[in-house]
PDB file of C-alpha atoms in Angstrom:
ATOM      1  CA  MET A1299      -0.231   0.122  -0.283  1.00  0.00           C
ATOM      2  CA  LYS A1300       2.757   2.391   0.618  1.00  0.00           C
ATOM      3  CA  LYS A1301       4.694   1.351  -2.006  1.00  0.00           C
ATOM      4  CA  LEU A1302       1.103   2.260  -4.420  1.00  0.00           C
ATOM      5  CA  LEU A1303       0.721   5.829  -2.600  1.00  0.00           C
ATOM      6  CA  ILE A1304       4.716   6.642  -3.513  1.00  0.00           C
ATOM      7  CA  VAL A1305       3.730   5.557  -7.001  1.00  0.00           C
ATOM      8  CA  LEU A1306       0.590   8.001  -7.354  1.00  0.00           C
ATOM      9  CA  LEU A1307       2.324  10.486  -5.716  1.00  0.00           C
ATOM     10  CA  VAL A1308       5.188  10.125  -7.896  1.00  0.00           C
ATOM     11  CA  LEU A1309       3.061  10.198 -10.807  1.00  0.00           C
ATOM     12  CA  LEU A1310       0.818  13.224  -9.477  1.00  0.00           C
ATOM     13  CA  VAL A1311       4.204  15.508  -8.978  1.00  0.00           C
ATOM     14  CA  VAL A1312       4.781  14.630 -12.626  1.00  0.00           C
ATOM     15  CA  ALA A1313       1.729  15.042 -14.056  1.00  0.00           C
ATOM     16  CA  ILE A1314       1.732  18.620 -12.218  1.00  0.00           C
ATOM     17  CA  VAL A1315       5.110  19.495 -13.687  1.00  0.00           C
ATOM     18  CA  ALA A1316       4.239  18.297 -17.294  1.00  0.00           C
ATOM     19  CA  LEU A1317       0.771  21.134 -16.987  1.00  0.00           C
ATOM     20  CA  LEU A1318       3.274  23.879 -15.798  1.00  0.00           C
ATOM     21  CA  TYR A1319       5.350  23.129 -18.621  1.00  0.00           C
ATOM     22  CA  ALA A1320       2.786  22.905 -21.183  1.00  0.00           C
ATOM     23  CA  ASP A1321       0.949  26.513 -19.970  1.00  0.00           C
ATOM     24  CA  THR A1322       4.376  27.988 -20.081  1.00  0.00           C
ATOM     25  CA  GLN A1323       4.915  26.919 -23.399  1.00  0.00           C
ATOM     26  CA  LEU A1324       1.336  27.953 -24.501  1.00  0.00           C
ATOM     27  CA  LYS A1325       1.815  31.625 -22.640  1.00  0.00           C
ATOM     28  CA  SER A1326       5.308  31.934 -24.495  1.00  0.00           C
ATOM     29  CA  LEU A1327       4.287  30.577 -28.020  1.00  0.00           C
ATOM     30  CA  ALA A1328       1.077  32.986 -28.014  1.00  0.00           C
ATOM     31  CA  GLU A1329       3.325  36.341 -26.646  1.00  0.00           C
ATOM     32  CA  GLU A1330       5.856  35.767 -29.558  1.00  0.00           C
ATOM     33  CA  ARG A1331       3.582  35.182 -31.980  1.00  0.00           C
ATOM     34  CA  ALA A1332       1.714  38.511 -31.183  1.00  0.00           C
ATOM     35  CA  GLU A1333       4.668  40.494 -31.283  1.00  0.00           C
ATOM     36  CA  GLN A1334       5.787  38.981 -34.692  1.00  0.00           C
ATOM     37  CA  GLU A1335       2.054  39.663 -35.873  1.00  0.00           C
ATOM     38  CA  ILE A1336       2.345  43.396 -34.261  1.00  0.00           C
ATOM     39  CA  GLY A1337       5.673  43.730 -35.520  1.00  0.00           C
ATOM     40  CA  LYS A1338       4.633  42.958 -39.378  1.00  0.00           C
ATOM     41  CA  ALA A1339       1.684  44.638 -39.307  1.00  0.00           C
ATOM     42  CA  LEU A1340       2.796  47.939 -37.613  1.00  0.00           C
ATOM     43  CA  PRO A1341       6.516  48.369 -38.656  1.00  0.00           C
ATOM     44  CA  GLN A1342       6.848  51.565 -37.588  1.00  0.00           C
ATOM     45  CA  LEU A1343       7.070  50.420 -34.462  1.00  0.00           C
ATOM     46  CA  HIS A1344      10.497  49.243 -32.878  1.00  0.00           C
ATOM     47  CA  GLY A1345      10.978  46.490 -30.258  1.00  0.00           C
ATOM     48  CA  VAL A1346       7.733  45.354 -29.240  1.00  0.00           C
ATOM     49  CA  LYS A1347       7.479  42.788 -26.227  1.00  0.00           C
ATOM     50  CA  VAL A1348       3.617  41.152 -25.436  1.00  0.00           C
ATOM     51  CA  GLU A1349       3.260  39.489 -22.158  1.00  0.00           C
ATOM     52  CA  LEU A1350       0.320  37.676 -20.787  1.00  0.00           C
ATOM     53  CA  ASP A1351      -1.014  38.065 -16.967  1.00  0.00           C
ATOM     54  CA  GLY A1352      -2.286  35.239 -15.060  1.00  0.00           C
ATOM     55  CA  PHE A1353      -1.173  31.338 -14.083  1.00  0.00           C
ATOM     56  CA  PRO A1354      -1.919  29.182 -14.929  1.00  0.00           C
ATOM     57  CA  ILE A1355      -3.204  30.880 -18.225  1.00  0.00           C
ATOM     58  CA  ALA A1356      -4.489  27.409 -19.649  1.00  0.00           C
ATOM     59  CA  LEU A1357      -6.689  26.805 -16.703  1.00  0.00           C
ATOM     60  CA  ASP A1358      -8.427  30.258 -16.906  1.00  0.00           C
ATOM     61  CA  VAL A1359      -8.974  30.176 -20.337  1.00  0.00           C
ATOM     62  CA  LEU A1360     -10.778  27.110 -20.504  1.00  0.00           C
ATOM     63  CA  LEU A1361     -12.942  27.386 -17.663  1.00  0.00           C
ATOM     64  CA  HIS A1362     -13.758  31.514 -17.646  1.00  0.00           C
ATOM     65  CA  GLY A1363     -12.071  32.314 -21.569  1.00  0.00           C
ATOM     66  CA  GLN A1364     -10.156  35.146 -19.973  1.00  0.00           C
ATOM     67  CA  VAL A1365      -6.648  35.863 -18.695  1.00  0.00           C
ATOM     68  CA  GLU A1366      -5.971  38.425 -15.776  1.00  0.00           C
ATOM     69  CA  GLY A1367      -4.035  41.042 -18.230  1.00  0.00           C
ATOM     70  CA  LEU A1368      -2.607  41.421 -21.323  1.00  0.00           C
ATOM     71  CA  HIS A1369       0.589  44.191 -21.929  1.00  0.00           C
ATOM     72  CA  VAL A1370       2.352  45.510 -24.830  1.00  0.00           C
ATOM     73  CA  THR A1371       5.254  47.948 -24.811  1.00  0.00           C
ATOM     74  CA  ILE A1372       6.883  49.512 -27.596  1.00  0.00           C
ATOM     75  CA  GLU A1373      10.771  50.976 -27.518  1.00  0.00           C
ATOM     76  CA  ARG A1374       9.874  53.507 -30.045  1.00  0.00           C
ATOM     77  CA  ALA A1375       7.399  54.645 -33.072  1.00  0.00           C
ATOM     78  CA  SER A1376       8.563  56.587 -35.925  1.00  0.00           C
ATOM     79  CA  GLU A1377       5.230  57.822 -37.639  1.00  0.00           C
ATOM     80  CA  ALA A1378       5.646  60.669 -40.151  1.00  0.00           C
ATOM     81  CA  GLY A1379       9.647  61.719 -38.965  1.00  0.00           C
ATOM     82  CA  PHE A1380       8.182  62.113 -35.515  1.00  0.00           C
ATOM     83  CA  GLU A1381       9.302  59.456 -32.919  1.00  0.00           C
ATOM     84  CA  ALA A1382       7.641  58.850 -29.466  1.00  0.00           C
ATOM     85  CA  GLU A1383       9.175  56.039 -27.401  1.00  0.00           C
ATOM     86  CA  GLN A1384       8.440  53.834 -24.165  1.00  0.00           C
ATOM     87  CA  LEU A1385       4.739  53.126 -25.536  1.00  0.00           C
ATOM     88  CA  SER A1386       2.924  50.947 -23.371  1.00  0.00           C
ATOM     89  CA  LEU A1387      -0.626  49.006 -23.158  1.00  0.00           C
ATOM     90  CA  ASP A1388      -1.721  47.585 -20.051  1.00  0.00           C
ATOM     91  CA  VAL A1389      -5.471  45.553 -20.513  1.00  0.00           C
ATOM     92  CA  SER A1390      -7.175  43.879 -17.067  1.00  0.00           C
ATOM     93  CA  GLU A1391      -9.847  41.878 -17.796  1.00  0.00           C
ATOM     94  CA  ILE A1392      -9.703  40.275 -21.050  1.00  0.00           C
ATOM     95  CA  SER A1393     -12.283  37.491 -22.971  1.00  0.00           C
ATOM     96  CA  ILE A1394     -10.410  35.807 -25.376  1.00  0.00           C
ATOM     97  CA  ASP A1395     -11.599  33.287 -27.923  1.00  0.00           C
ATOM     98  CA  LYS A1396     -10.196  29.876 -25.835  1.00  0.00           C
ATOM     99  CA  ASP A1397      -9.876  27.906 -29.119  1.00  0.00           C
ATOM    100  CA  ALA A1398      -7.333  30.020 -30.679  1.00  0.00           C
ATOM    101  CA  LEU A1399      -5.398  30.704 -27.888  1.00  0.00           C
ATOM    102  CA  ILE A1400      -5.479  26.820 -27.109  1.00  0.00           C
ATOM    103  CA  ASP A1401      -5.285  25.212 -30.936  1.00  0.00           C
ATOM    104  CA  GLU A1402      -3.247  27.946 -32.834  1.00  0.00           C
ATOM    105  CA  GLN A1403      -1.697  30.167 -29.816  1.00  0.00           C
ATOM    106  CA  ARG A1404      -3.556  32.998 -31.410  1.00  0.00           C
ATOM    107  CA  LEU A1405      -4.590  36.357 -29.275  1.00  0.00           C
ATOM    108  CA  VAL A1406      -8.183  37.096 -30.224  1.00  0.00           C
ATOM    109  CA  VAL A1407      -9.369  39.434 -27.940  1.00  0.00           C
ATOM    110  CA  MET A1408     -13.461  39.547 -27.581  1.00  0.00           C
ATOM    111  CA  GLN A1409     -13.756  41.992 -24.780  1.00  0.00           C
ATOM    112  CA  ILE A1410     -11.713  43.884 -21.991  1.00  0.00           C
ATOM    113  CA  GLY A1411     -12.744  45.586 -19.265  1.00  0.00           C
ATOM    114  CA  GLN A1412     -10.327  48.836 -19.466  1.00  0.00           C
ATOM    115  CA  ALA A1413      -6.970  49.942 -20.857  1.00  0.00           C
ATOM    116  CA  THR A1414      -4.262  52.606 -19.918  1.00  0.00           C
ATOM    117  CA  ALA A1415      -2.018  53.690 -22.486  1.00  0.00           C
ATOM    118  CA  GLN A1416       1.207  55.724 -22.407  1.00  0.00           C
ATOM    119  CA  GLY A1417       3.894  56.996 -24.423  1.00  0.00           C
ATOM    120  CA  PHE A1418       6.528  59.931 -23.657  1.00  0.00           C
ATOM    121  CA  VAL A1419       8.392  62.516 -25.863  1.00  0.00           C
ATOM    122  CA  THR A1420      11.181  64.324 -25.682  1.00  0.00           C
ATOM    123  CA  ASP A1421      12.139  67.935 -25.757  1.00  0.00           C
ATOM    124  CA  GLU A1422      14.500  67.101 -28.281  1.00  0.00           C
ATOM    125  CA  GLU A1423      12.235  65.641 -30.429  1.00  0.00           C
ATOM    126  CA  VAL A1424       9.243  67.870 -30.029  1.00  0.00           C
ATOM    127  CA  SER A1425      12.192  70.787 -31.148  1.00  0.00           C
ATOM    128  CA  LYS A1426      12.408  68.877 -34.332  1.00  0.00           C
ATOM    129  CA  ALA A1427       9.180  68.902 -35.199  1.00  0.00           C
ATOM    130  CA  VAL A1428       8.313  72.661 -34.310  1.00  0.00           C
ATOM    131  CA  LYS A1429      11.949  74.165 -35.472  1.00  0.00           C
ATOM    132  CA  GLN A1430      11.975  76.219 -32.040  1.00  0.00           C
ATOM    133  CA  THR A1431      13.900  75.411 -29.077  1.00  0.00           C
ATOM    134  CA  VAL A1432      11.808  73.531 -26.423  1.00  0.00           C
ATOM    135  CA  THR A1433      12.567  72.212 -22.809  1.00  0.00           C
ATOM    136  CA  PHE A1434      10.345  70.232 -20.631  1.00  0.00           C
ATOM    137  CA  SER A1435      10.785  69.937 -17.090  1.00  0.00           C
ATOM    138  CA  ALA A1436       8.982  69.334 -14.067  1.00  0.00           C
ATOM    139  CA  GLY A1437       5.361  70.927 -14.585  1.00  0.00           C
ATOM    140  CA  LYS A1438       6.670  73.376 -16.959  1.00  0.00           C
ATOM    141  CA  VAL A1439       7.610  73.695 -20.525  1.00  0.00           C
ATOM    142  CA  LYS A1440       9.866  76.824 -22.565  1.00  0.00           C
ATOM    143  CA  ALA A1441      10.051  77.759 -26.023  1.00  0.00           C
ATOM    144  CA  ARG A1442      12.860  79.799 -27.663  1.00  0.00           C
ATOM    145  CA  ILE A1443      11.471  82.043 -30.399  1.00  0.00           C
ATOM    146  CA  HIS A1444      13.174  84.575 -32.145  1.00  0.00           C
ATOM    147  CA  GLY A1445      15.987  84.499 -29.715  1.00  0.00           C
ATOM    148  CA  GLN A1446      13.519  84.876 -26.476  1.00  0.00           C
ATOM    149  CA  GLU A1447      12.808  82.467 -24.117  1.00  0.00           C
ATOM    150  CA  VAL A1448       9.209  82.248 -22.850  1.00  0.00           C
ATOM    151  CA  GLU A1449       6.974  80.198 -21.123  1.00  0.00           C
ATOM    152  CA  ALA A1450       4.554  78.132 -22.916  1.00  0.00           C
ATOM    153  CA  LYS A1451       1.317  76.401 -22.434  1.00  0.00           C
ATOM    154  CA  ALA A1452       0.860  72.636 -23.551  1.00  0.00           C
ATOM    155  CA  SER A1453      -2.574  70.987 -24.548  1.00  0.00           C
ATOM    156  CA  VAL A1454      -4.206  68.572 -26.099  1.00  0.00           C
ATOM    157  CA  LYS A1455      -6.051  69.599 -29.698  1.00  0.00           C
ATOM    158  CA  GLY A1456      -7.889  66.408 -31.597  1.00  0.00           C
ATOM    159  CA  ARG A1457      -4.748  64.525 -32.493  1.00  0.00           C
ATOM    160  CA  MET A1458      -2.206  67.368 -32.135  1.00  0.00           C
ATOM    161  CA  VAL A1459      -0.071  68.987 -29.187  1.00  0.00           C
ATOM    162  CA  ALA A1460      -0.628  72.731 -28.919  1.00  0.00           C
ATOM    163  CA  LEU A1461       2.622  75.117 -27.526  1.00  0.00           C
ATOM    164  CA  SER A1462       0.851  78.064 -26.666  1.00  0.00           C
ATOM    165  CA  THR A1463       2.744  81.245 -25.490  1.00  0.00           C
ATOM    166  CA  THR A1464       2.007  84.627 -24.704  1.00  0.00           C
ATOM    167  CA  LEU A1465       3.912  86.333 -27.630  1.00  0.00           C
ATOM    168  CA  PRO A1466       1.283  88.535 -29.613  1.00  0.00           C
ATOM    169  CA  GLY A1467       1.176  87.268 -33.283  1.00  0.00           C
ATOM    170  CA  VAL A1468       2.834  83.538 -32.435  1.00  0.00           C
ATOM    171  CA  PRO A1469       0.547  81.193 -33.225  1.00  0.00           C
ATOM    172  CA  PRO A1470       0.584  77.372 -31.511  1.00  0.00           C
ATOM    173  CA  MET A1471       3.555  75.263 -31.881  1.00  0.00           C
ATOM    174  CA  LEU A1472       2.174  72.172 -32.905  1.00  0.00           C
ATOM    175  CA  PHE A1473       3.261  68.129 -33.041  1.00  0.00           C
ATOM    176  CA  PRO A1474       1.315  65.294 -33.798  1.00  0.00           C
ATOM    177  CA  LEU A1475       0.512  62.721 -30.908  1.00  0.00           C
ATOM    178  CA  PRO A1476       1.163  58.739 -32.088  1.00  0.00           C
ATOM    179  CA  SER A1477      -1.456  57.469 -33.877  1.00  0.00           C
ATOM    180  CA  THR A1478      -4.653  55.477 -32.590  1.00  0.00           C
ATOM    181  CA  ASP A1479      -3.056  52.653 -33.550  1.00  0.00           C
ATOM    182  CA  LEU A1480      -0.844  53.630 -30.273  1.00  0.00           C
ATOM    183  CA  LEU A1481      -2.661  55.990 -28.415  1.00  0.00           C
ATOM    184  CA  PRO A1482      -6.508  55.171 -28.989  1.00  0.00           C
ATOM    185  CA  CYS A1483      -7.878  57.915 -26.488  1.00  0.00           C
ATOM    186  CA  SER A1484      -7.346  61.596 -25.743  1.00  0.00           C
ATOM    187  CA  PRO A1485      -4.447  61.965 -23.262  1.00  0.00           C
ATOM    188  CA  GLN A1486      -3.724  63.816 -20.228  1.00  0.00           C
ATOM    189  CA  LEU A1487      -0.503  65.884 -20.564  1.00  0.00           C
ATOM    190  CA  GLU A1488       2.237  65.396 -17.799  1.00  0.00           C
ATOM    191  CA  LEU A1489       5.213  67.554 -18.229  1.00  0.00           C
ATOM    192  CA  LEU A1490       8.611  66.078 -17.092  1.00  0.00           C
ATOM    193  CA  GLU A1491      12.476  66.284 -16.913  1.00  0.00           C
ATOM    194  CA  GLY A1492      13.146  66.872 -20.735  1.00  0.00           C
ATOM    195  CA  LYS A1493       9.743  64.962 -21.581  1.00  0.00           C
ATOM    196  CA  LEU A1494       6.401  64.557 -22.008  1.00  0.00           C
ATOM    197  CA  ARG A1495       3.727  61.848 -21.063  1.00  0.00           C
ATOM    198  CA  LEU A1496       1.191  60.893 -22.609  1.00  0.00           C
ATOM    199  CA  SER A1497      -1.617  58.695 -20.993  1.00  0.00           C
ATOM    200  CA  CYS A1498      -4.948  57.683 -21.255  1.00  0.00           C
ATOM    201  CA  THR A1499      -7.470  54.877 -20.363  1.00  0.00           C
ATOM    202  CA  THR A1500     -10.377  53.010 -22.862  1.00  0.00           C
ATOM    203  CA  SER A1501     -12.476  50.557 -23.064  1.00  0.00           C
ATOM    204  CA  GLU A1502     -11.654  49.337 -26.253  1.00  0.00           C
ATOM    205  CA  LEU A1503      -8.030  48.630 -27.845  1.00  0.00           C
ATOM    206  CA  PRO A1504      -6.753  49.728 -31.232  1.00  0.00           C
ATOM    207  CA  ASP A1505      -8.096  47.784 -34.090  1.00  0.00           C
ATOM    208  CA  ALA A1506      -4.468  47.625 -35.821  1.00  0.00           C
ATOM    209  CA  LEU A1507      -3.657  45.604 -32.404  1.00  0.00           C
ATOM    210  CA  LEU A1508      -6.502  43.539 -32.508  1.00  0.00           C
ATOM    211  CA  ILE A1509      -6.370  42.424 -35.901  1.00  0.00           C
ATOM    212  CA  ALA A1510      -2.130  42.087 -35.762  1.00  0.00           C
ATOM    213  CA  MET A1511      -2.500  39.783 -32.675  1.00  0.00           C
ATOM    214  CA  ALA A1512      -5.424  37.546 -34.154  1.00  0.00           C
ATOM    215  CA  GLN A1513      -3.607  36.826 -37.113  1.00  0.00           C
ATOM    216  CA  ALA A1514      -2.853  32.912 -37.848  1.00  0.00           C
ATOM    217  CA  GLY A1515       0.694  33.577 -39.194  1.00  0.00           C
TER     218      GLY A1515
END
């Protein structure tokens, strides 16, 4: 009887280890495929990383059709000659197609709870875009216009950021937000040392990301 219990215990441990290994492999393959497909669909993105939250992933998907979270990070994005960096999309409460994930390691997102998007643009990049010297610091932005350094105010105007000064006859300096493929909502602005943080929350993922992650490869 004792030997039988030992054998059963060993078999149980082996089964658990095998299941954990299979779950890790499923997660890794799904993440890698999503990274590859996003990179192919959106070649302007560099350094794409996809990470799924939850353990065990397979059990959550089979029982509930959900994973705890999805994180997409992008080192930099170059669009129309303007570059943003450290972009991220953090998604919670994701319903996915379990057959697509289990059978093909594809991330077919059906519904999400909430997503938080953010990205950064440097004052050097903004200076190139507006053709004036712009300097960001904590809570402040300054611009050198016609040899004069003045304070400016940053605000969102549609899909542009406007830097406005009180100089008479000087129009706002404009530069583009990252595309809706990366920043799908109207962001809040936070002025930091040397860069501007853009962040917003949404209940929908960008179509381009949804389509790319769902591709069969």
